[in-house]
Short mmCIF file of C-alpha atoms and ligand atoms in Angstrom, two decimals:
data_model
loop_
_atom_site.label_atom_id
_atom_site.label_comp_id
_atom_site.label_asym_id
_atom_site.label_seq_id
_atom_site.Cartn_x
_atom_site.Cartn_y
_atom_site.Cartn_z
CA MET A 21 3.79 -6.96 -15.30
CA ARG A 22 2.28 -3.83 -16.75
CA PHE A 23 -0.51 -1.50 -15.82
CA ARG A 24 -1.89 1.84 -16.95
CA PHE A 25 -3.31 4.70 -14.98
CA ALA A 26 -4.32 8.34 -15.40
CA VAL A 27 -3.48 11.46 -13.43
CA LEU A 28 -5.49 14.65 -13.40
CA SER A 29 -4.75 17.36 -10.90
CA ASP A 30 -6.15 20.45 -9.28
CA PRO A 31 -9.64 20.18 -10.78
CA HIS A 32 -10.81 22.90 -8.35
CA ILE A 33 -14.46 21.94 -8.78
CA THR A 34 -16.68 25.01 -8.49
CA LEU A 35 -20.44 25.01 -8.80
CA ASP A 36 -21.64 28.32 -10.23
CA SER A 37 -23.43 29.13 -6.98
CA THR A 38 -20.12 28.91 -5.09
CA LEU A 39 -17.89 30.88 -7.47
CA VAL A 40 -15.77 33.43 -5.66
CA ASP A 41 -14.89 36.03 -8.28
CA TYR A 42 -12.26 38.74 -7.98
CA PRO A 43 -10.28 40.90 -10.40
CA GLY A 44 -7.28 39.20 -11.96
CA ARG A 45 -8.44 35.70 -11.00
CA ALA A 46 -6.15 33.27 -12.80
CA HIS A 47 -8.01 30.02 -12.23
CA PHE A 48 -10.71 29.30 -14.78
CA TYR A 49 -13.15 27.94 -12.21
CA GLU A 50 -16.10 28.47 -14.59
CA ILE A 51 -15.14 25.46 -16.69
CA SER A 52 -14.12 23.14 -13.84
CA ARG A 53 -17.06 20.76 -14.08
CA GLN A 54 -17.13 20.63 -17.87
CA ALA A 55 -13.37 20.04 -18.03
CA LEU A 56 -13.56 17.27 -15.46
CA GLN A 57 -16.42 15.57 -17.29
CA ALA A 58 -14.57 15.83 -20.62
CA VAL A 59 -11.53 14.14 -19.11
CA LEU A 60 -13.57 11.41 -17.45
CA ALA A 61 -15.39 10.72 -20.71
CA ASP A 62 -12.03 10.25 -22.42
CA LEU A 63 -10.68 8.07 -19.61
CA ARG A 64 -13.67 5.74 -19.83
CA THR A 65 -12.33 4.56 -23.18
CA ALA A 66 -8.62 4.80 -22.34
CA GLU A 67 -8.37 1.31 -20.82
CA ILE A 68 -6.87 2.50 -17.56
CA ASP A 69 -6.71 0.54 -14.33
CA PHE A 70 -7.16 3.51 -12.00
CA LEU A 71 -7.12 7.31 -11.69
CA LEU A 72 -5.06 9.45 -9.31
CA ILE A 73 -6.01 13.04 -8.32
CA PRO A 74 -3.29 14.70 -6.21
CA GLY A 75 -5.35 17.38 -4.51
CA ASP A 76 -7.04 20.75 -4.87
CA LEU A 77 -10.25 18.92 -5.58
CA THR A 78 -12.35 22.03 -5.01
CA GLN A 79 -12.29 25.81 -5.22
CA ASN A 80 -12.20 26.29 -1.43
CA SER A 81 -13.37 23.02 0.14
CA GLU A 82 -17.09 23.76 -0.26
CA ARG A 83 -19.13 20.68 0.70
CA VAL A 84 -21.29 20.90 -2.44
CA ASN A 85 -18.19 20.93 -4.63
CA HIS A 86 -16.69 17.91 -2.87
CA ALA A 87 -20.05 16.13 -3.16
CA TRP A 88 -20.36 16.88 -6.87
CA LEU A 89 -16.88 15.48 -7.55
CA ARG A 90 -17.41 12.44 -5.36
CA ALA A 91 -20.58 11.53 -7.28
CA GLU A 92 -18.73 11.83 -10.60
CA LEU A 93 -15.86 9.65 -9.40
CA ALA A 94 -18.17 7.07 -7.81
CA ALA A 95 -19.80 6.47 -11.19
CA LEU A 96 -16.54 5.51 -12.91
CA PRO A 97 -15.85 1.92 -13.96
CA PHE A 98 -12.35 2.14 -12.41
CA GLN A 99 -11.01 3.16 -9.01
CA ALA A 100 -10.24 6.83 -8.37
CA LEU A 101 -7.95 7.84 -5.49
CA VAL A 102 -7.74 11.35 -4.04
CA ILE A 103 -5.80 13.34 -1.46
CA PRO A 104 -6.35 16.88 -0.15
CA GLY A 105 -4.68 19.98 -1.56
CA ASN A 106 -4.32 23.30 0.20
CA HIS A 107 -7.63 24.45 -1.31
CA ASP A 108 -9.28 21.50 0.43
CA ALA A 109 -7.64 22.52 3.71
CA ARG A 110 -9.19 25.90 4.33
CA SER A 111 -9.69 25.11 8.00
CA PRO A 112 -9.11 22.17 10.35
CA THR A 113 -12.77 22.01 11.34
CA GLY A 114 -15.71 22.26 9.01
CA ASN A 115 -19.21 23.67 9.16
CA SER A 116 -22.41 23.20 7.19
CA GLU A 117 -20.83 24.76 4.10
CA VAL A 118 -17.15 23.88 4.26
CA LEU A 119 -15.54 20.48 4.65
CA GLY A 120 -12.87 20.70 7.33
CA LEU A 121 -9.57 18.92 6.84
CA GLU A 122 -10.34 16.70 9.83
CA ASP A 123 -13.44 15.40 7.99
CA PHE A 124 -11.69 14.83 4.65
CA ALA A 125 -10.82 11.16 5.17
CA HIS A 126 -14.33 10.30 6.32
CA PHE A 127 -15.93 12.14 3.40
CA TRP A 128 -13.63 10.47 0.86
CA GLN A 129 -14.02 6.89 2.15
CA ASN A 130 -13.47 4.35 -0.66
CA PHE A 131 -11.30 6.77 -2.64
CA GLY A 132 -8.10 5.62 -0.95
CA TYR A 133 -9.25 6.22 2.61
CA SER A 134 -10.84 3.40 4.59
CA GLY A 135 -11.85 3.44 8.20
CA SER A 136 -9.16 5.64 9.67
CA THR A 137 -9.51 9.38 10.12
CA LYS A 138 -5.84 9.79 9.20
CA LEU A 139 -5.21 11.93 6.14
CA TYR A 140 -2.76 9.44 4.63
CA TYR A 141 -3.18 5.91 3.37
CA ASN A 142 -1.51 2.87 1.87
CA TYR A 143 -3.92 1.44 -0.70
CA GLU A 144 -3.32 -1.71 -2.75
CA VAL A 145 -4.77 -0.57 -6.03
CA LEU A 146 -3.68 -3.65 -8.00
CA ASP A 147 -1.98 -6.86 -6.96
CA GLY A 148 1.54 -5.77 -6.04
CA VAL A 149 0.91 -2.07 -6.71
CA ARG A 150 0.36 0.27 -3.79
CA VAL A 151 -0.56 3.93 -3.70
CA LEU A 152 0.72 5.95 -0.77
CA GLY A 153 -1.59 8.94 -0.45
CA LEU A 154 0.01 11.62 1.71
CA ASN A 155 -1.23 14.83 3.28
CA SER A 156 1.18 17.73 2.78
CA ASN A 157 -1.18 20.43 4.11
CA GLN A 158 -0.22 21.85 7.48
CA ILE A 159 -2.68 24.56 8.47
CA GLN A 160 -0.94 27.41 10.27
CA GLY A 161 -3.43 30.17 10.97
CA ALA A 162 -4.64 31.54 7.62
CA HIS A 163 -1.85 29.76 5.74
CA VAL A 164 -1.24 26.22 4.57
CA VAL A 165 2.39 25.15 4.70
CA GLY A 166 3.61 22.24 2.55
CA ALA A 167 5.10 19.68 4.92
CA ILE A 168 4.90 16.06 6.04
CA ASP A 169 4.65 15.92 9.82
CA ALA A 170 6.82 13.63 11.95
CA GLU A 171 3.99 11.18 12.69
CA GLN A 172 3.22 10.76 9.01
CA LEU A 173 6.88 10.41 8.09
CA ALA A 174 7.32 7.68 10.71
CA TRP A 175 4.22 5.92 9.34
CA LEU A 176 5.59 6.25 5.81
CA LYS A 177 8.87 4.58 6.77
CA ILE A 178 6.99 1.66 8.30
CA GLN A 179 4.82 1.20 5.22
CA LEU A 180 7.76 1.29 2.84
CA ALA A 181 9.69 -1.21 4.94
CA SER A 182 6.69 -3.53 5.35
CA TYR A 183 6.19 -4.21 1.64
CA PRO A 184 9.67 -4.52 0.16
CA GLN A 185 8.56 -6.05 -3.13
CA VAL A 186 5.73 -3.91 -4.37
CA VAL A 187 5.55 -1.08 -6.88
CA TRP A 188 4.98 2.19 -5.06
CA LEU A 189 3.15 5.18 -6.46
CA VAL A 190 3.30 8.13 -4.07
CA MET A 191 0.70 10.88 -4.33
CA VAL A 192 1.18 14.19 -2.54
CA HIS A 193 -0.10 17.69 -3.35
CA HIS A 194 3.06 19.76 -2.82
CA ASN A 195 6.15 19.06 -4.89
CA VAL A 196 8.87 16.81 -3.54
CA LEU A 197 11.62 17.73 -6.02
CA GLU A 198 12.32 21.15 -7.52
CA HIS A 199 10.49 21.80 -10.79
CA LEU A 200 11.97 25.26 -11.27
CA PRO A 201 15.61 26.23 -10.75
CA GLY A 202 15.98 27.58 -7.24
CA GLN A 203 12.32 26.77 -6.46
CA ALA A 204 12.97 26.06 -2.81
CA HIS A 205 14.76 29.38 -2.27
CA ASN A 206 12.70 31.85 -4.27
CA PRO A 207 10.01 33.48 -2.09
CA MET A 208 7.50 33.22 -4.96
CA THR A 209 7.91 29.48 -5.48
CA ALA A 210 9.21 28.07 -2.18
CA GLU A 211 5.69 27.46 -0.85
CA TYR A 212 5.05 24.91 -3.60
CA ILE A 213 7.64 22.40 -2.45
CA ILE A 214 8.02 20.28 0.67
CA GLN A 215 11.48 21.12 1.86
CA SER A 216 12.45 17.77 3.33
CA SER A 217 15.56 15.88 2.32
CA GLU A 218 14.46 13.22 4.82
CA LEU A 219 11.31 12.60 2.80
CA VAL A 220 13.29 12.37 -0.45
CA ASP A 221 15.88 10.08 1.13
CA THR A 222 13.17 7.88 2.66
CA LEU A 223 11.47 7.37 -0.69
CA ARG A 224 14.70 6.76 -2.56
CA SER A 225 16.15 4.35 -0.06
CA HIS A 226 13.01 2.18 -0.15
CA GLY A 227 12.74 1.96 -3.92
CA ALA A 228 9.79 4.34 -4.31
CA GLN A 229 10.57 5.88 -7.67
CA VAL A 230 7.38 7.58 -8.79
CA VAL A 231 5.78 10.57 -7.05
CA LEU A 232 2.72 12.32 -8.47
CA THR A 233 2.21 15.91 -7.38
CA GLY A 234 0.10 18.98 -8.26
CA HIS A 235 -0.25 22.44 -6.72
CA LEU A 236 2.14 24.31 -9.01
CA HIS A 237 -0.25 24.11 -11.99
CA ILE A 238 2.51 23.29 -14.47
CA GLN A 239 3.54 20.29 -16.54
CA ASP A 240 6.94 19.12 -15.42
CA ILE A 241 8.86 15.97 -14.65
CA ALA A 242 11.80 16.35 -12.28
CA ARG A 243 14.33 13.62 -11.64
CA GLN A 244 16.81 13.04 -8.85
CA ASP A 245 18.68 9.80 -9.51
CA ASN A 246 15.99 7.12 -9.42
CA LEU A 247 13.22 9.32 -8.07
CA TYR A 248 10.75 11.11 -10.35
CA ASP A 249 8.37 13.87 -9.29
CA ILE A 250 5.77 14.05 -12.04
CA THR A 251 3.76 17.21 -11.48
CA THR A 252 0.60 17.67 -13.52
CA GLY A 253 -0.96 21.02 -14.38
CA SER A 254 -4.42 22.08 -13.28
CA LEU A 255 -7.55 21.24 -15.21
CA VAL A 256 -8.70 24.84 -14.66
CA SER A 257 -5.69 26.60 -16.12
CA TYR A 258 -3.77 26.59 -19.35
CA PRO A 259 -3.00 24.12 -20.91
CA HIS A 260 -5.74 22.06 -19.14
CA PRO A 261 -3.64 18.88 -19.14
CA TYR A 262 -3.95 15.34 -17.83
CA ARG A 263 -1.75 12.32 -18.17
CA LEU A 264 -1.88 8.64 -19.10
CA ILE A 265 0.95 6.62 -17.63
CA ASP A 266 2.00 3.08 -18.52
CA TRP A 267 4.10 1.19 -16.00
CA GLN A 268 6.05 -1.79 -17.13
CA THR A 269 9.11 -3.41 -15.67
CA GLY A 270 12.05 -1.11 -16.35
CA LYS A 271 10.21 1.92 -17.66
CA LEU A 272 7.37 4.35 -17.24
CA THR A 273 5.78 5.81 -20.36
CA VAL A 274 4.08 9.14 -19.80
CA GLN A 275 1.66 10.63 -22.34
CA SER A 276 -0.15 13.91 -21.88
CA ARG A 277 -3.47 15.06 -23.27
CA GLN A 278 -5.33 18.31 -22.82
CA VAL A 279 -8.82 19.73 -22.87
CA SER A 280 -8.67 22.19 -25.75
CA THR A 281 -12.34 22.87 -26.44
CA LEU A 282 -15.57 22.55 -24.48
CA PRO A 283 -19.20 23.21 -25.35
CA GLY A 284 -19.56 26.99 -25.23
CA TRP A 285 -15.76 27.42 -25.23
CA PRO A 286 -14.61 26.55 -28.76
CA ASP A 287 -11.38 28.51 -28.21
CA LEU A 288 -10.77 27.37 -24.65
CA LEU A 289 -6.98 27.14 -25.02
CA GLU A 290 -6.68 30.61 -26.54
CA VAL A 291 -8.98 32.12 -23.93
CA SER A 292 -7.21 30.51 -21.00
CA LEU A 293 -3.76 31.33 -22.40
CA GLU A 294 -4.83 34.95 -22.73
CA ARG A 295 -6.11 34.94 -19.15
CA MET A 296 -2.82 33.54 -17.84
CA VAL A 297 -0.76 35.98 -19.90
CA ARG A 298 -2.83 38.94 -18.76
CA GLY A 299 -2.37 37.97 -15.13
CA SER A 300 1.34 37.26 -15.33
CA GLU A 301 2.81 40.68 -16.05
CA ARG A 302 2.53 41.82 -12.46
CA TYR A 303 3.94 38.49 -11.29
CA MET A 304 6.93 38.82 -13.63
CA ALA A 305 7.54 42.41 -12.56
CA ARG A 306 7.76 41.27 -8.96
CA LEU A 307 10.01 38.32 -9.80
CA LEU A 308 12.46 40.71 -11.48
CA THR A 309 12.76 42.78 -8.31
CA LEU A 310 13.64 39.74 -6.16
CA PRO A 311 17.06 38.13 -5.74
CA PRO A 312 19.11 37.28 -7.65
CA LEU A 313 18.17 39.96 -10.24
CA ASN A 314 17.12 42.69 -7.78
CA LEU A 315 16.08 45.08 -10.54
CA PRO A 316 14.72 48.50 -9.61
CA GLU A 317 10.93 48.56 -9.83
CA ALA A 318 10.83 50.88 -12.85
CA GLU A 319 13.11 48.63 -14.87
CA ALA A 320 11.17 45.55 -13.77
CA ARG A 321 7.91 47.12 -14.94
CA HIS A 322 9.56 48.06 -18.25
CA LEU A 323 10.82 44.50 -18.92
CA ALA A 324 7.83 42.55 -17.60
CA PRO A 325 5.74 42.84 -20.82
CA GLN A 326 8.52 41.05 -22.73
CA LEU A 327 8.17 38.17 -20.27
CA ARG A 328 4.40 37.94 -20.36
CA TYR A 329 4.48 34.48 -21.99
CA PHE A 330 7.06 33.18 -19.54
CA TRP A 331 4.70 31.50 -17.09
CA SER A 332 2.35 30.06 -19.71
CA THR A 333 5.38 28.53 -21.46
CA ILE A 334 6.46 27.00 -18.15
CA ALA A 335 2.91 25.77 -17.50
CA ALA A 336 2.77 24.03 -20.88
CA GLY A 337 5.97 22.10 -20.14
CA ASP A 338 9.00 21.40 -22.36
CA ALA A 339 9.83 25.13 -22.26
CA ARG A 340 12.23 26.69 -24.77
CA PHE A 341 12.65 30.43 -24.52
CA ASP A 342 13.90 32.96 -27.05
CA LEU A 343 14.93 35.90 -24.89
CA ARG A 344 17.46 37.64 -27.15
CA GLU A 345 15.79 41.00 -26.64
CA LEU A 346 16.44 41.04 -22.90
CA PRO A 347 19.53 42.45 -21.14
CA ALA A 348 22.19 39.77 -20.69
CA PRO A 349 21.85 39.15 -16.92
CA VAL A 350 18.06 38.88 -17.20
CA ARG A 351 18.34 36.63 -20.25
CA ARG A 352 20.81 34.33 -18.49
CA PHE A 353 18.55 34.07 -15.45
CA PHE A 354 15.47 33.09 -17.46
CA GLU A 355 17.32 30.77 -19.83
CA ARG A 356 17.95 28.56 -16.83
CA PHE A 357 14.24 27.76 -17.02
CA ASN A 358 14.62 26.08 -20.42
CA ASP A 359 13.50 22.55 -19.80
CA ALA A 360 16.13 19.98 -18.99
CA PRO A 361 15.56 16.25 -19.58
CA PRO A 362 13.40 14.38 -18.98
CA ALA A 363 10.69 15.82 -21.22
CA ASP A 364 7.58 17.07 -19.41
CA ASN A 365 4.61 15.96 -21.48
CA ASP A 366 5.55 12.82 -23.33
CA ALA A 367 8.44 10.87 -21.87
CA VAL A 368 9.82 7.39 -21.39
CA LEU A 369 11.40 7.24 -17.94
CA PRO A 370 13.79 4.43 -17.06
CA LEU A 371 12.99 2.68 -13.78
CA SER A 372 15.70 0.92 -11.89
CA GLY A 373 15.47 -2.76 -11.21
CA HIS A 374 13.49 -4.02 -8.33
CA PRO A 375 13.65 -7.39 -6.74
CA GLU A 376 11.14 -9.61 -8.50
CA LEU A 377 8.38 -7.12 -8.46
CA ALA A 378 4.88 -8.23 -7.61
CA PRO A 379 3.20 -11.43 -8.45
CA SER A 380 1.52 -11.78 -11.78
CA GLY A 381 -2.12 -10.91 -11.94
CA ALA A 382 -1.91 -7.14 -11.98
CA GLY A 383 -3.91 -6.02 -14.92
CA VAL A 384 -7.12 -4.29 -15.66
CA HIS A 385 -9.16 -4.25 -12.48
CA HIS A 386 -12.56 -2.72 -12.60
CA LYS A 387 -14.79 -1.83 -9.73
CA ASP A 388 -18.00 -3.73 -9.77
FE1 FE2 B 413 -2.59 23.82 -4.39
FE1 FE2 B 414 -4.35 24.20 -7.32
#
C-alpha cells in the first residue's frame, strides 16, 4: 500500500480589511491568500490523495477569513482536513465577526468534522488510513494553553484501540515532541508543546507513528523511538514551506517545497527573511538573559546582533551554525541547536512494522 498527501500549516488567512497591524509584526499576513493559492495550485498537479492543515487557519478567527479559506478548500479535487490552532481559538463563544471555538466543528463540517460538535475527530481518509484530528487549544482567560483534556485523551485511547490495523496520521496544532533542546522548560518555547507523557505513550503504544503539528512556525522533524512529530513552518513566515509526504509500508518519504516568489513579491524570501531577522534581535537578547545563560542585560544586548540569523536558520530547518565569534558558554549553548537526525526538510523516515496494514485499495481518492 502507498499513498501521498500534503501538509501546509499556519496559513493565517487575512483579508486586507481584517489586517491587524502593529510595529514589529513578524507574520507576513499580507501575502497569506496569495501564498495559499500558490500552494494549492501546485498541489492540484502533485497527485496527492489529501491535504492536512494543522491549525492557525486565520489571523484571529475572523469569520470572513475562515469563510475565504473554506471556499478555497471546498473547490479542491482532493479532501482537505483541518483542525483549530490557537489563533482560531480567540474565544470560546463567537459573535457576528469572530468564529468561537465552540462553533469551529460546525463551521468546518466535511473537512474532518461530521455531525458532532466535538473539536476532535477520527476520519477515514482512505481505506485503512485514518486521520485523528485533535484540539490542543485550552482557552484560559486571555491565553490559550496547549493541552489535550482528559475527555479527549480518553476518546483518543478508545479510537486507537478500536482500529488496531489501520495507518494513523495524527494532526494537532501544538507540538507533541520537543523540536528545540529544552523546549518544554524554556519559558520562551514551553507554550509551543503539549507537556503530556501520557499522550506520547498512548500514541506509541498503539502504533501511531506519525504526528503532524504546526504552531512553532519552523521546519523540524523530531523522533522519539517509533514516533515522529513532523512540524511544518507557517505559510506566512520565512521560509514559506509546505510538505509532500509519501507513505509506503516501512517508510515515510518527506519532501519540502516553499513559496519563494509571488506576483508583486519577486523577492518574497529575501523580504520575509529580512523581516524575521529584524524582529529577532530583541527575542535573542531576552533568550540570553534567561536560564541557563543568565547573561546581564547589557551583555545580552551586545551579543544579540551576532545571533540575528539564529531563528531564521532554525525556521528553515536542517540548521548548522557557525558561532566561533561568540564566547564559549554562549557558543556551546547555541550549538546544541544544530540539527540532529532526522533531516527536517527532505527525509526518509523508517516506520516500524505493523500487523498486515490495511486492505488493498488505498490509492488516489478524489472527491466528486
Ligand atoms: Fe499557533
Ligand atoms: Fe501560527
